[in-house]
XYZ file of C-alpha atoms in Angstrom:
225
model
C 34.334 9.932 -19.834
C 32.909 12.742 -17.741
C 31.486 11.859 -14.317
C 27.736 11.511 -13.947
C 25.864 14.551 -12.689
C 24.297 14.630 -9.232
C 20.818 14.434 -10.754
C 21.712 11.310 -12.761
C 23.178 9.662 -9.657
C 20.046 10.516 -7.685
C 17.849 9.003 -10.386
C 19.909 5.812 -10.421
C 19.643 5.540 -6.631
C 15.893 6.041 -6.776
C 15.494 3.332 -9.407
C 17.658 0.922 -7.440
C 15.584 1.481 -4.311
C 12.317 0.929 -6.175
C 13.571 -2.289 -7.743
C 14.404 -3.554 -4.249
C 10.920 -2.646 -3.015
C 9.277 -4.491 -5.879
C 11.496 -7.542 -5.452
C 10.693 -7.670 -1.731
C 6.934 -7.628 -2.339
C 7.172 -10.303 -5.017
C 9.380 -12.686 -3.081
C 7.655 -12.386 0.300
C 4.315 -12.867 -1.454
C 5.659 -16.012 -3.139
C 7.720 -17.571 -0.328
C 6.875 -15.829 2.926
C 9.091 -13.642 5.090
C 11.299 -16.245 6.713
C 12.097 -18.047 3.459
C 13.139 -14.816 1.740
C 16.665 -13.515 2.295
C 18.142 -10.122 1.567
C 20.371 -11.872 -0.943
C 17.291 -13.245 -2.715
C 15.796 -9.767 -2.882
C 19.000 -8.228 -4.203
C 19.287 -10.951 -6.854
C 15.676 -10.489 -7.993
C 16.232 -6.716 -8.180
C 19.482 -7.115 -10.097
C 21.353 -5.181 -7.404
C 24.555 -5.771 -5.510
C 23.782 -7.386 -2.159
C 25.657 -4.727 -0.247
C 23.410 -2.075 -1.771
C 20.404 -3.268 0.239
C 21.933 -2.093 3.517
C 22.620 1.309 1.949
C 18.864 1.930 1.722
C 17.402 -0.184 4.529
C 18.650 -1.198 8.025
C 17.378 -4.751 7.591
C 14.893 -7.104 5.978
C 11.966 -6.175 8.202
C 12.322 -2.484 7.385
C 12.666 -3.209 3.677
C 9.584 -5.406 3.578
C 7.497 -2.956 5.591
C 8.451 -0.109 3.251
C 7.680 -2.318 0.258
C 4.219 -3.219 1.539
C 3.489 0.405 2.391
C 4.420 1.262 -1.193
C 2.036 -1.361 -2.534
C -0.677 -0.102 -0.185
C -0.371 3.561 -1.031
C -0.158 2.963 -4.779
C -3.158 0.604 -4.628
C -5.075 3.203 -2.643
C -4.050 5.999 -4.991
C -5.155 3.957 -8.009
C -8.526 3.215 -6.407
C -9.149 6.853 -5.499
C -8.259 8.149 -8.955
C -9.901 5.483 -11.134
C -12.571 6.435 -13.642
C -15.109 7.776 -13.237
C -13.193 10.212 -11.057
C -15.122 11.686 -8.205
C -14.808 14.351 -5.555
C -17.566 12.814 -3.431
C -16.113 12.153 0.002
C -18.331 9.176 0.795
C -17.479 7.427 -2.467
C -13.780 8.062 -1.954
C -13.922 6.599 1.547
C -15.726 3.532 0.183
C -12.997 3.105 -2.436
C -10.313 3.409 0.228
C -11.902 0.749 2.417
C -12.296 -1.605 -0.539
C -8.697 -1.043 -1.645
C -7.227 -2.026 1.723
C -9.588 -4.947 2.306
C -8.857 -6.073 -1.259
C -5.176 -6.414 -0.411
C -6.044 -8.636 2.555
C -8.206 -10.786 0.295
C -5.828 -10.957 -2.686
C -2.409 -10.985 -0.996
C -2.891 -12.785 2.319
C 0.711 -14.005 2.735
C 2.125 -10.537 2.206
C -0.430 -8.718 4.351
C -0.219 -11.296 7.164
C 3.525 -10.724 7.322
C 2.979 -6.979 7.262
C 0.635 -7.133 10.247
C 3.112 -9.316 12.131
C 5.881 -6.834 11.362
C 3.876 -3.946 12.770
C 3.675 -5.766 16.105
C 7.438 -6.135 16.210
C 9.406 -3.912 18.583
C 10.332 -1.438 15.831
C 6.660 -0.862 14.951
C 5.978 1.478 12.056
C 8.884 2.289 9.798
C 8.798 6.032 9.242
C 9.636 5.896 5.545
C 8.376 7.881 2.536
C 5.993 5.052 1.645
C 4.348 5.031 5.071
C 4.060 8.822 5.075
C 2.395 8.800 1.653
C -0.126 6.193 2.805
C -0.922 8.330 5.844
C -1.304 11.404 3.643
C -3.769 9.678 1.319
C -5.878 8.318 4.165
C -5.825 11.697 5.885
C -7.001 13.406 2.688
C -9.760 10.818 2.340
C -10.999 11.451 5.874
C -10.962 15.203 5.242
C -12.971 14.828 2.026
C -15.431 12.613 3.867
C -16.170 15.669 5.984
C -14.101 15.248 9.126
C -13.549 18.417 11.137
C -10.912 16.713 13.280
C -8.678 14.793 10.885
C -6.005 14.383 13.557
C -8.510 12.297 15.535
C -10.512 10.646 12.771
C -7.570 9.543 10.624
C -5.981 7.396 13.387
C -9.415 5.857 14.037
C -9.851 4.932 10.366
C -6.335 3.513 10.312
C -7.032 1.433 13.419
C -10.317 0.129 12.034
C -8.703 -0.847 8.733
C -5.820 -2.578 10.514
C -8.286 -4.424 12.721
C -10.316 -5.527 9.710
C -7.217 -6.737 7.861
C -6.099 -8.639 10.958
C -9.542 -10.237 11.347
C -9.526 -11.297 7.680
C -6.129 -12.968 8.040
C -6.291 -14.824 11.367
C -5.231 -18.399 10.509
C -8.011 -20.896 11.061
C -10.737 -18.391 11.962
C -10.668 -15.615 9.329
C -13.699 -13.370 9.052
C -15.150 -12.987 5.544
C -14.157 -9.730 3.862
C -17.782 -8.890 2.899
C -18.789 -9.079 6.574
C -15.949 -6.775 7.593
C -16.798 -4.430 4.739
C -20.440 -4.279 5.814
C -19.415 -3.357 9.362
C -17.122 -0.545 8.190
C -19.667 0.749 5.696
C -22.346 0.835 8.391
C -20.057 2.727 10.751
C -19.375 5.407 8.163
C -22.871 5.514 6.702
C -21.825 4.290 3.262
C -24.136 2.591 0.771
C -23.249 -0.995 -0.154
C -23.198 -0.081 -3.862
C -20.371 2.420 -3.346
C -16.750 1.565 -4.036
C -16.320 -1.931 -5.474
C -18.924 -4.265 -3.942
C -17.686 -7.870 -3.629
C -20.244 -9.136 -6.138
C -18.960 -6.720 -8.800
C -15.225 -7.085 -8.140
C -13.268 -8.430 -11.116
C -12.211 -12.073 -10.811
C -8.448 -11.709 -11.062
C -5.607 -13.765 -9.620
C -3.388 -11.278 -7.802
C -0.500 -13.729 -7.710
C -0.183 -13.527 -11.496
C -0.572 -9.763 -11.691
C 2.321 -7.641 -12.857
C 3.257 -5.399 -9.946
C 5.533 -3.132 -11.944
C 2.960 -0.342 -12.188
C 3.121 0.053 -8.401
C 6.901 0.329 -8.494
C 7.404 2.289 -11.708
C 10.921 3.580 -12.052
C 9.969 6.669 -13.999
C 9.417 9.869 -12.064
C 5.713 10.274 -11.363
C 4.322 13.804 -11.779
C 2.814 15.404 -8.739
C -0.928 14.922 -8.556
C -2.809 18.098 -9.229
C -4.035 19.801 -6.091
C -7.732 19.390 -5.475
C -9.909 22.295 -4.589
């Protein structure tokens, strides 16, 4: 039997990595960070346990990359949902609602993510984190920012602060209150995005996450004018 081509090997590696990312999100969301082992993640992904260390230095880095993947795919889905729009204010509203929605729907996972960011390693500079930054930067630019390099970090900080406030054990702030504050800051109408009263009543825990970790190659999004 002839050896596999380089492109086939690369595709297999990519699929293995994405299965590990999905397994990490599922298990940490179900059990929490401490109760989830790398062996558990490898087993859920159907991968050899030694393969995890090939892609990630450790559990914290794997989980952070996995959550960044979930965040950027959730954000991408929100920005591109029908009816599609080029309006910068509407796109910013959708972005805010997408991130706050993760805090509301996946508190265990997002609480662990925030704790991980405060760890000594801080941000993991992985493809998933870079894609999230790219999407938020594009959103700020479409909103009308003339200084994206300044305004993007501010939006990121405000979103992180809102997620943290929504997840503080014992004294969480209601997501609608945090949303109202962010919308006021950016001059957005309450009806934009997905207002809390119109959000679908779904149980995130039962949702199939596979669409966020699809193993097929995703085509590049068309460039916007």
